[in-house]
Amino acid sequence: MPKRVTVVGAGPAGLMASIQAARRGFDVTLTDKNDRPGKKLLITGKGRCNITNDCDIDTFLANVPRNGRFLYGALSRFPPREAMRFFREEGVALTVERGRRVFPESGKARDIVDALCRAASAAGVSYVKANVRSLPALPVILATGGASYPHTGSDGGGYALASAAGHTVTPPEASIVPLLSRDIFIEGAAGLTLKNVAIDGEVGEMLITHTGLSGPLILGASARWRKGDDIVIDLKPGLSREQLDARLVRDFALRGPQLLSNALRGVLPAPLIPPILAKAEVAPGIKACETDKQARRRIVDVMKAARVAITDKAPLSEAIVTRGGVRADEIKPATMESKKQDGLHFAGEIIDVDAYTGGYNLHIALCTGYAAGMGVGA
Ligand SMILES: Cc1cc2nc3c(=O)[nH]c(=O)nc-3n(C[C@H](O)[C@H](O)[C@H](O)COP(=O)(O)OP(=O)(O)OC[C@H]3O[C@@H](n4cnc5c(N)ncnc54)[C@H](O)[C@@H]3O)c2cc1C
């Protein structure tokens, strides 16, 4: 009789766990409430899927703010290089971009999903559509994901299954998520995209929305944000304070008779001029030639470090990743097996580990899935 295992959740973690268990001879039933596997995976990286990060383990762990040590074994056995090798062997050409982010060369997340599905069916995994509401017969690998983007199927339902088996679930909260703000900085600027701005030295793109701040740079910063923190934006990271001041001197000399609010249009998008002047405590109605050195310096200071008050994170439903979940210290790191219930394993975002942006979260799903698939019945 072949050994059986049920894997609940067909995201990257459940798929990888199923593939490894089936390759080890298990009769694997992979269950998901969706018609097909990988619904969330298909929308990752704006449909391009940043599948992993081509870095070493220390660099990886520097991008995991909590419970990084728990991942060490899984990462050692299935590091980013192995994930890249796995996808290349499945026929997916990969490309490494800025920040060592790895994408399929085709720019299509679909290729990653198809590769995982191909490997799963080649290994003999059977797929069953079902919404699992109570723990199936053991052994089971729970890979039901977090609680963000619930329309993809990852609605936090797996936490109840884990709790019923005696596990503690750290309350889920949003990580990698837009930030909410009522700061004057966003007044009148909704819809504005700012390219080549910097937060904490990282240069990128952000978006001003009706409710606050979003876009890749903000999503990245949100994972580090704590209640009470402001976001400080360098609007001109390519220029030093001295260079920016020299630029303003030149612009103000050229546009002397113009209102200051017009003279700044060469260096700032129009909707940002009123809030920047307000933050610099400079009247917008004065002429460029009337702007004294102190006022100019204050404008430079605000442009180099525009402080935006943040009220909160956007809700968990809008988050890229869930922080919280099944406590990592209740899981054996080598096999992802529960310390509470023999034969119950976990994989992926259901576990209380999350990382910054850069492909690390999908890799956590892959390497914990690998460990669970290799660990079941071992
Ligand atoms: C918009 C977006 C973009 C992202 N982009 C990236 C990126 O580019 N790179 C990156 O590293 N990370 C990215 N992420 C994060 C990444 O998608 C997740 O961390 C990853 O998908 C987690 O994998 P998982 O297998 O643990 O769970 P999931 O992918 O969430 O899969 C869990 C599966 O379990 C199923 N399920 C849940 N409960 C049940 C149940 N009771 N019964 C049956 N089935 C159930 C769900 O239907 C779902 O299919 C992104 C996330 C979002 C939302």
Short mmCIF file of C-alpha atoms and ligand atoms in Angstrom, two decimals:
data_model
loop_
_atom_site.label_atom_id
_atom_site.label_comp_id
_atom_site.label_asym_id
_atom_site.label_seq_id
_atom_site.Cartn_x
_atom_site.Cartn_y
_atom_site.Cartn_z
CA MET A 1 0.00 0.00 0.00
CA PRO A 2 1.47 3.38 -0.92
CA LYS A 3 1.64 5.86 1.93
CA ARG A 4 -0.95 8.61 1.60
CA VAL A 5 -0.87 12.31 2.43
CA THR A 6 -3.40 15.10 1.97
CA VAL A 7 -2.07 18.56 1.17
CA VAL A 8 -4.54 21.39 1.84
CA GLY A 9 -3.92 24.52 -0.25
CA ALA A 10 -2.52 24.60 -3.78
CA GLY A 11 -0.39 27.72 -3.62
CA PRO A 12 3.38 27.51 -4.14
CA ALA A 13 3.88 25.92 -0.70
CA GLY A 14 1.26 23.18 -1.20
CA LEU A 15 2.37 22.49 -4.76
CA MET A 16 6.03 22.15 -3.79
CA ALA A 17 5.16 19.98 -0.76
CA SER A 18 2.99 17.73 -2.99
CA ILE A 19 5.72 17.37 -5.62
CA GLN A 20 8.35 16.34 -3.08
CA ALA A 21 6.08 13.94 -1.20
CA ALA A 22 4.91 12.33 -4.47
CA ARG A 23 8.50 11.99 -5.70
CA ARG A 24 9.20 10.15 -2.44
CA GLY A 25 6.49 7.63 -3.29
CA PHE A 26 3.53 9.10 -1.42
CA ASP A 27 0.04 8.92 -2.87
CA VAL A 28 -0.69 12.68 -2.68
CA THR A 29 -4.11 14.33 -2.78
CA LEU A 30 -3.76 18.09 -3.23
CA THR A 31 -6.93 19.94 -2.23
CA ASP A 32 -7.90 23.55 -2.88
CA LYS A 33 -11.20 25.40 -2.90
CA ASN A 34 -10.38 26.89 -6.33
CA ASP A 35 -10.92 25.17 -9.67
CA ARG A 36 -7.19 25.30 -10.37
CA PRO A 37 -3.96 25.64 -8.34
CA GLY A 38 -1.99 28.85 -7.94
CA LYS A 39 -4.70 31.55 -8.04
CA LYS A 40 -2.69 34.01 -5.93
CA LEU A 41 0.58 32.99 -7.57
CA LEU A 42 -0.83 34.13 -10.92
CA ILE A 43 -1.17 37.75 -9.71
CA THR A 44 2.20 37.97 -7.98
CA GLY A 45 4.73 40.57 -9.09
CA LYS A 46 2.00 42.34 -11.11
CA GLY A 47 1.53 39.14 -13.10
CA ARG A 48 5.29 38.71 -13.59
CA CYS A 49 5.96 36.67 -10.41
CA ASN A 50 9.10 37.55 -8.49
CA ILE A 51 9.60 33.89 -7.61
CA THR A 52 12.76 34.07 -5.48
CA ASN A 53 15.84 36.18 -4.77
CA ASP A 54 19.22 35.04 -6.08
CA CYS A 55 21.05 35.66 -2.80
CA ASP A 56 22.90 33.69 -0.12
CA ILE A 57 21.23 32.55 3.10
CA ASP A 58 22.59 35.39 5.28
CA THR A 59 21.31 38.02 2.86
CA PHE A 60 17.99 36.18 2.72
CA LEU A 61 17.65 36.11 6.50
CA ALA A 62 18.47 39.83 6.71
CA ASN A 63 15.20 40.29 4.82
CA VAL A 64 13.15 38.25 7.28
CA PRO A 65 12.38 40.55 10.22
CA ARG A 66 11.11 37.89 12.67
CA ASN A 67 11.52 34.12 13.14
CA GLY A 68 14.33 34.02 10.57
CA ARG A 69 16.20 31.34 12.53
CA PHE A 70 13.22 29.02 12.16
CA LEU A 71 13.80 29.11 8.38
CA TYR A 72 17.51 28.35 8.47
CA GLY A 73 17.22 24.56 7.95
CA ALA A 74 14.58 24.80 5.21
CA LEU A 75 16.60 27.48 3.43
CA SER A 76 19.81 25.46 3.69
CA ARG A 77 18.16 22.44 2.08
CA PHE A 78 16.29 24.42 -0.56
CA PRO A 79 18.15 27.72 -1.10
CA PRO A 80 17.26 30.19 -3.88
CA ARG A 81 19.78 28.50 -6.22
CA GLU A 82 17.88 25.20 -5.88
CA ALA A 83 14.57 26.90 -6.61
CA MET A 84 16.11 28.44 -9.73
CA ARG A 85 17.44 25.05 -10.74
CA PHE A 86 14.02 23.47 -10.16
CA PHE A 87 12.27 25.93 -12.49
CA ARG A 88 14.99 25.76 -15.15
CA GLU A 89 14.70 21.94 -15.10
CA GLU A 90 10.97 22.39 -15.61
CA GLY A 91 11.75 24.44 -18.71
CA VAL A 92 11.28 27.97 -17.32
CA ALA A 93 14.00 30.43 -18.38
CA LEU A 94 14.67 32.89 -15.57
CA THR A 95 16.04 36.40 -15.41
CA VAL A 96 17.65 38.19 -12.46
CA GLU A 97 16.73 41.86 -12.12
CA ARG A 98 17.52 44.81 -9.83
CA GLY A 99 18.04 43.71 -6.21
CA ARG A 100 18.70 40.13 -7.43
CA ARG A 101 14.94 39.60 -7.88
CA VAL A 102 14.26 36.51 -10.00
CA PHE A 103 11.43 36.44 -12.58
CA PRO A 104 10.47 34.10 -15.43
CA GLU A 105 12.12 35.52 -18.55
CA SER A 106 8.73 35.49 -20.30
CA GLY A 107 7.41 37.96 -17.72
CA LYS A 108 4.48 35.60 -17.13
CA ALA A 109 3.54 34.23 -13.70
CA ARG A 110 1.52 31.65 -15.62
CA ASP A 111 4.79 29.91 -16.61
CA ILE A 112 5.67 29.40 -12.93
CA VAL A 113 2.21 28.05 -12.12
CA ASP A 114 2.30 25.75 -15.16
CA ALA A 115 5.77 24.45 -14.24
CA LEU A 116 4.62 23.57 -10.70
CA CYS A 117 1.43 21.93 -12.02
CA ARG A 118 3.41 19.97 -14.63
CA ALA A 119 5.86 18.70 -12.02
CA ALA A 120 2.97 17.78 -9.71
CA SER A 121 1.10 15.77 -12.33
CA ALA A 122 4.31 14.11 -13.54
CA ALA A 123 4.91 12.98 -9.94
CA GLY A 124 1.36 11.57 -9.79
CA VAL A 125 -0.31 14.17 -7.53
CA SER A 126 -4.15 14.11 -7.73
CA TYR A 127 -6.00 17.42 -7.50
CA VAL A 128 -9.35 17.64 -5.74
CA LYS A 129 -11.43 20.80 -5.51
CA ALA A 130 -12.82 21.13 -1.99
CA ASN A 131 -13.17 23.70 0.75
CA VAL A 132 -11.63 21.89 3.70
CA ARG A 133 -13.41 22.77 6.96
CA SER A 134 -12.05 20.08 9.28
CA LEU A 135 -8.69 18.36 9.42
CA PRO A 136 -8.54 15.35 7.04
CA ALA A 137 -7.06 12.02 8.15
CA LEU A 138 -3.36 12.41 8.99
CA PRO A 139 -0.77 12.84 7.62
CA VAL A 140 -1.73 16.28 6.39
CA ILE A 141 0.27 19.24 5.14
CA LEU A 142 -1.59 22.50 5.83
CA ALA A 143 -0.58 25.10 3.25
CA THR A 144 -3.62 27.36 3.25
CA GLY A 145 -1.72 30.65 3.06
CA GLY A 146 -2.41 33.84 4.99
CA ALA A 147 -5.48 36.06 5.09
CA SER A 148 -4.74 38.75 2.53
CA TYR A 149 -6.39 39.05 -0.89
CA PRO A 150 -9.15 36.70 0.38
CA HIS A 151 -10.81 36.46 -3.05
CA THR A 152 -7.85 34.29 -4.12
CA GLY A 153 -8.99 31.67 -1.58
CA SER A 154 -6.42 32.50 1.12
CA ASP A 155 -8.96 33.80 3.63
CA GLY A 156 -7.39 32.70 6.91
CA GLY A 157 -9.63 29.61 7.13
CA GLY A 158 -6.56 27.41 7.73
CA TYR A 159 -5.94 29.10 11.08
CA ALA A 160 -9.09 27.47 12.51
CA LEU A 161 -7.82 24.04 11.38
CA ALA A 162 -4.48 24.72 13.11
CA SER A 163 -6.17 25.98 16.29
CA ALA A 164 -8.40 22.89 16.40
CA ALA A 165 -5.20 20.81 16.40
CA GLY A 166 -3.97 22.72 19.47
CA HIS A 167 -1.82 25.40 17.81
CA THR A 168 -1.48 29.02 18.85
CA VAL A 169 -2.18 31.44 16.04
CA THR A 170 -0.55 34.87 16.33
CA PRO A 171 -3.27 37.31 15.22
CA PRO A 172 -2.78 38.06 11.52
CA GLU A 173 -2.00 41.63 10.47
CA ALA A 174 -1.08 43.35 7.24
CA SER A 175 2.50 43.54 6.02
CA ILE A 176 3.61 44.91 2.64
CA VAL A 177 0.53 47.08 2.27
CA PRO A 178 -0.42 50.64 1.28
CA LEU A 179 -0.19 53.24 4.06
CA LEU A 180 -3.04 55.52 5.11
CA SER A 181 -2.48 59.24 5.55
CA ARG A 182 -4.37 62.50 5.93
CA ASP A 183 -1.20 64.58 5.66
CA ILE A 184 -1.31 67.79 3.58
CA PHE A 185 1.26 66.10 1.34
CA ILE A 186 -1.46 63.96 -0.24
CA GLU A 187 -4.16 66.68 -0.40
CA GLY A 188 -4.86 67.48 -4.04
CA ALA A 189 -2.17 65.07 -5.22
CA ALA A 190 -4.22 61.82 -5.47
CA GLY A 191 -3.30 59.94 -8.62
CA LEU A 192 0.22 61.37 -8.79
CA THR A 193 3.05 58.89 -9.45
CA LEU A 194 6.49 59.88 -8.16
CA LYS A 195 9.36 58.16 -9.93
CA ASN A 196 12.95 58.13 -8.67
CA VAL A 197 12.20 59.18 -5.13
CA ALA A 198 13.80 57.53 -2.10
CA ILE A 199 12.81 56.23 1.32
CA ASP A 200 15.55 55.06 3.71
CA GLY A 201 18.07 55.26 0.86
CA GLU A 202 16.07 53.00 -1.46
CA VAL A 203 15.14 54.63 -4.74
CA GLY A 204 11.91 53.70 -6.53
CA GLU A 205 8.40 54.63 -7.50
CA MET A 206 5.47 55.57 -5.29
CA LEU A 207 1.88 56.55 -5.82
CA ILE A 208 -0.24 59.11 -3.99
CA THR A 209 -3.80 57.81 -3.58
CA HIS A 210 -7.05 59.22 -2.14
CA THR A 211 -6.31 57.44 1.12
CA GLY A 212 -2.55 57.76 1.41
CA LEU A 213 0.56 56.29 -0.15
CA SER A 214 1.11 53.18 -2.27
CA GLY A 215 3.37 51.83 -5.03
CA PRO A 216 6.45 49.58 -4.81
CA LEU A 217 8.56 51.88 -2.64
CA ILE A 218 5.79 52.31 -0.06
CA LEU A 219 4.90 48.61 -0.02
CA GLY A 220 8.55 47.88 0.71
CA ALA A 221 8.69 50.50 3.48
CA SER A 222 5.38 49.33 5.01
CA ALA A 223 6.91 46.05 6.22
CA ARG A 224 9.22 48.13 8.45
CA TRP A 225 6.58 50.69 9.49
CA ARG A 226 5.51 50.87 13.13
CA LYS A 227 2.55 52.82 14.55
CA GLY A 228 3.58 56.45 15.12
CA ASP A 229 6.31 56.42 12.45
CA ASP A 230 6.29 59.07 9.72
CA ILE A 231 7.42 58.22 6.19
CA VAL A 232 10.31 60.46 5.15
CA ILE A 233 10.64 60.93 1.39
CA ASP A 234 13.68 62.24 -0.46
CA LEU A 235 12.09 63.80 -3.55
CA LYS A 236 15.46 64.41 -5.21
CA PRO A 237 17.78 61.50 -4.32
CA GLY A 238 20.01 62.26 -7.31
CA LEU A 239 20.97 65.68 -5.94
CA SER A 240 22.79 66.59 -2.73
CA ARG A 241 21.35 69.42 -0.62
CA GLU A 242 24.02 71.75 -2.06
CA GLN A 243 23.25 70.73 -5.65
CA LEU A 244 19.51 71.15 -5.12
CA ASP A 245 20.06 74.55 -3.51
CA ALA A 246 22.23 75.63 -6.47
CA ARG A 247 19.46 74.46 -8.82
CA LEU A 248 16.88 76.56 -6.96
CA VAL A 249 19.19 79.60 -7.01
CA ARG A 250 19.42 79.23 -10.79
CA ASP A 251 15.67 78.68 -11.28
CA PHE A 252 14.72 81.58 -9.02
CA ALA A 253 17.14 83.91 -10.87
CA LEU A 254 15.69 82.87 -14.23
CA ARG A 255 12.07 83.16 -13.07
CA GLY A 256 12.52 86.07 -10.69
CA PRO A 257 9.24 87.88 -11.35
CA GLN A 258 7.14 84.70 -11.22
CA LEU A 259 5.30 83.55 -8.12
CA LEU A 260 7.41 81.09 -6.13
CA SER A 261 4.72 78.46 -6.60
CA ASN A 262 5.21 78.71 -10.38
CA ALA A 263 8.99 78.99 -10.26
CA LEU A 264 9.17 75.60 -8.52
CA ARG A 265 7.47 73.78 -11.39
CA GLY A 266 10.83 72.90 -12.92
CA VAL A 267 11.74 70.75 -9.89
CA LEU A 268 8.41 69.64 -8.44
CA PRO A 269 5.12 68.31 -9.82
CA ALA A 270 2.49 71.08 -9.46
CA PRO A 271 0.25 69.26 -6.91
CA LEU A 272 3.19 68.88 -4.51
CA ILE A 273 4.20 72.56 -4.50
CA PRO A 274 1.57 73.80 -2.00
CA PRO A 275 2.27 71.08 0.60
CA ILE A 276 6.04 71.42 0.23
CA LEU A 277 5.85 75.20 0.72
CA ALA A 278 3.49 74.73 3.68
CA LYS A 279 5.88 72.24 5.29
CA ALA A 280 8.77 74.66 4.66
CA GLU A 281 6.67 77.49 6.15
CA VAL A 282 7.14 79.62 3.04
CA ALA A 283 4.25 81.70 1.63
CA PRO A 284 3.37 80.51 -1.90
CA GLY A 285 2.35 84.05 -2.95
CA ILE A 286 5.83 85.62 -2.82
CA LYS A 287 7.87 86.07 -5.98
CA ALA A 288 10.82 83.81 -6.73
CA CYS A 289 13.22 86.78 -6.51
CA GLU A 290 11.85 87.67 -3.06
CA THR A 291 12.70 84.25 -1.61
CA ASP A 292 15.51 84.70 0.90
CA LYS A 293 18.28 82.20 1.57
CA GLN A 294 16.67 80.81 4.75
CA ALA A 295 13.36 80.15 3.00
CA ARG A 296 15.17 78.52 0.06
CA ARG A 297 17.14 76.30 2.42
CA ARG A 298 13.94 75.26 4.20
CA ILE A 299 12.44 74.28 0.81
CA VAL A 300 15.56 72.23 0.08
CA ASP A 301 15.31 70.55 3.50
CA VAL A 302 11.69 69.55 2.91
CA MET A 303 12.37 68.31 -0.63
CA LYS A 304 15.22 66.15 0.67
CA ALA A 305 13.22 64.84 3.65
CA ALA A 306 9.47 65.38 3.21
CA ARG A 307 7.91 64.04 6.39
CA VAL A 308 4.48 62.49 5.82
CA ALA A 309 2.34 61.52 8.84
CA ILE A 310 0.84 58.03 8.52
CA THR A 311 -2.33 57.12 10.43
CA ASP A 312 -2.27 53.36 9.84
CA LYS A 313 -1.70 50.53 7.40
CA ALA A 314 -4.44 49.71 4.89
CA PRO A 315 -6.53 46.65 5.90
CA LEU A 316 -5.18 43.10 5.83
CA SER A 317 -7.39 42.27 2.83
CA GLU A 318 -5.23 44.68 0.75
CA ALA A 319 -1.88 43.35 2.00
CA ILE A 320 0.60 41.49 -0.17
CA VAL A 321 1.61 39.40 2.83
CA THR A 322 0.12 38.42 6.19
CA ARG A 323 2.23 38.85 9.32
CA GLY A 324 1.22 36.43 12.08
CA GLY A 325 -0.16 32.91 11.80
CA VAL A 326 0.77 29.55 13.32
CA ARG A 327 3.55 30.12 15.86
CA ALA A 328 6.90 29.03 14.47
CA ASP A 329 8.11 27.67 17.84
CA GLU A 330 5.31 25.09 17.74
CA ILE A 331 6.69 23.61 14.47
CA LYS A 332 9.81 21.45 13.97
CA PRO A 333 12.00 23.45 11.58
CA ALA A 334 13.55 20.44 9.78
CA THR A 335 10.29 18.73 8.76
CA MET A 336 7.68 21.45 9.36
CA GLU A 337 5.87 18.91 11.55
CA SER A 338 3.68 20.12 14.37
CA LYS A 339 5.10 19.77 17.88
CA LYS A 340 1.50 19.30 19.06
CA GLN A 341 0.17 16.69 16.64
CA ASP A 342 2.23 13.96 14.94
CA GLY A 343 1.59 13.76 11.20
CA LEU A 344 0.42 17.37 10.87
CA HIS A 345 2.82 19.55 8.88
CA PHE A 346 2.69 23.21 7.85
CA ALA A 347 4.08 25.05 4.84
CA GLY A 348 4.05 28.61 3.54
CA GLU A 349 2.36 31.77 4.67
CA ILE A 350 0.12 30.04 7.23
CA ILE A 351 3.26 29.97 9.43
CA ASP A 352 4.16 33.13 11.35
CA VAL A 353 7.09 34.15 9.12
CA ASP A 354 7.10 36.95 6.59
CA ALA A 355 9.77 38.83 4.72
CA TYR A 356 10.35 42.12 2.93
CA THR A 357 9.70 42.51 -0.80
CA GLY A 358 12.11 40.95 -3.30
CA GLY A 359 10.88 37.38 -3.92
CA TYR A 360 11.59 36.27 -0.35
CA ASN A 361 7.97 35.50 0.53
CA LEU A 362 7.45 33.14 -2.40
CA HIS A 363 10.75 31.49 -1.62
CA ILE A 364 9.61 30.95 2.00
CA ALA A 365 6.55 29.18 0.57
CA LEU A 366 8.76 27.04 -1.70
CA CYS A 367 11.40 26.07 0.88
CA THR A 368 8.95 25.31 3.70
CA GLY A 369 6.87 23.35 1.17
CA TYR A 370 9.99 21.42 0.20
CA ALA A 371 10.80 20.69 3.88
CA ALA A 372 7.23 19.52 4.59
CA GLY A 373 7.12 17.31 1.47
CA MET A 374 10.48 15.77 2.38
CA GLY A 375 9.59 15.56 6.08
CA VAL A 376 6.18 13.90 5.94
CA GLY A 377 6.41 10.32 7.22
CA ALA A 378 10.22 10.61 7.52
C1 LIG B 1 -0.86 40.93 -5.29
C2 LIG B 1 0.24 40.09 -4.69
C3 LIG B 1 1.49 40.09 -5.27
C4 LIG B 1 2.53 39.32 -4.71
N1 LIG B 1 3.74 39.32 -5.33
C5 LIG B 1 4.74 38.60 -4.79
C6 LIG B 1 5.99 38.50 -5.48
O1 LIG B 1 6.16 38.95 -6.61
N2 LIG B 1 7.00 37.81 -4.85
C7 LIG B 1 6.83 37.22 -3.61
O2 LIG B 1 7.78 36.65 -3.09
N3 LIG B 1 5.62 37.23 -2.99
C8 LIG B 1 4.59 37.89 -3.56
N4 LIG B 1 3.37 37.87 -2.95
C9 LIG B 1 3.19 37.03 -1.73
C10 LIG B 1 2.98 35.57 -2.13
O3 LIG B 1 1.97 35.50 -3.13
C11 LIG B 1 2.56 34.71 -0.94
O4 LIG B 1 3.47 34.88 0.11
C12 LIG B 1 2.49 33.23 -1.36
O5 LIG B 1 1.51 33.06 -2.35
C13 LIG B 1 2.18 32.32 -0.17
O6 LIG B 1 2.13 31.01 -0.67
P1 LIG B 1 1.29 29.87 0.07
O7 LIG B 1 1.37 28.66 -0.79
O8 LIG B 1 1.70 29.78 1.48
O9 LIG B 1 -0.23 30.41 0.09
P2 LIG B 1 -1.21 30.88 -1.08
O10 LIG B 1 -0.50 31.19 -2.32
O11 LIG B 1 -2.03 31.94 -0.46
O12 LIG B 1 -2.11 29.58 -1.36
C14 LIG B 1 -2.96 29.05 -0.37
C15 LIG B 1 -4.05 28.23 -1.05
O13 LIG B 1 -4.81 27.57 -0.05
C16 LIG B 1 -6.17 27.53 -0.46
N5 LIG B 1 -7.01 27.40 0.74
C17 LIG B 1 -7.08 28.21 1.81
N6 LIG B 1 -7.92 27.72 2.72
C18 LIG B 1 -8.41 26.56 2.19
C19 LIG B 1 -9.33 25.58 2.67
N7 LIG B 1 -9.91 25.68 3.87
N8 LIG B 1 -9.62 24.53 1.87
C20 LIG B 1 -9.03 24.40 0.64
N9 LIG B 1 -8.14 25.28 0.17
C21 LIG B 1 -7.84 26.35 0.94
C22 LIG B 1 -6.38 28.85 -1.17
O14 LIG B 1 -7.45 28.77 -2.07
C23 LIG B 1 -5.02 29.07 -1.85
O15 LIG B 1 -5.06 28.62 -3.19
C24 LIG B 1 2.30 38.59 -3.52
C25 LIG B 1 1.03 38.58 -2.95
C26 LIG B 1 0.00 39.31 -3.52
C27 LIG B 1 -1.37 39.28 -2.89
#
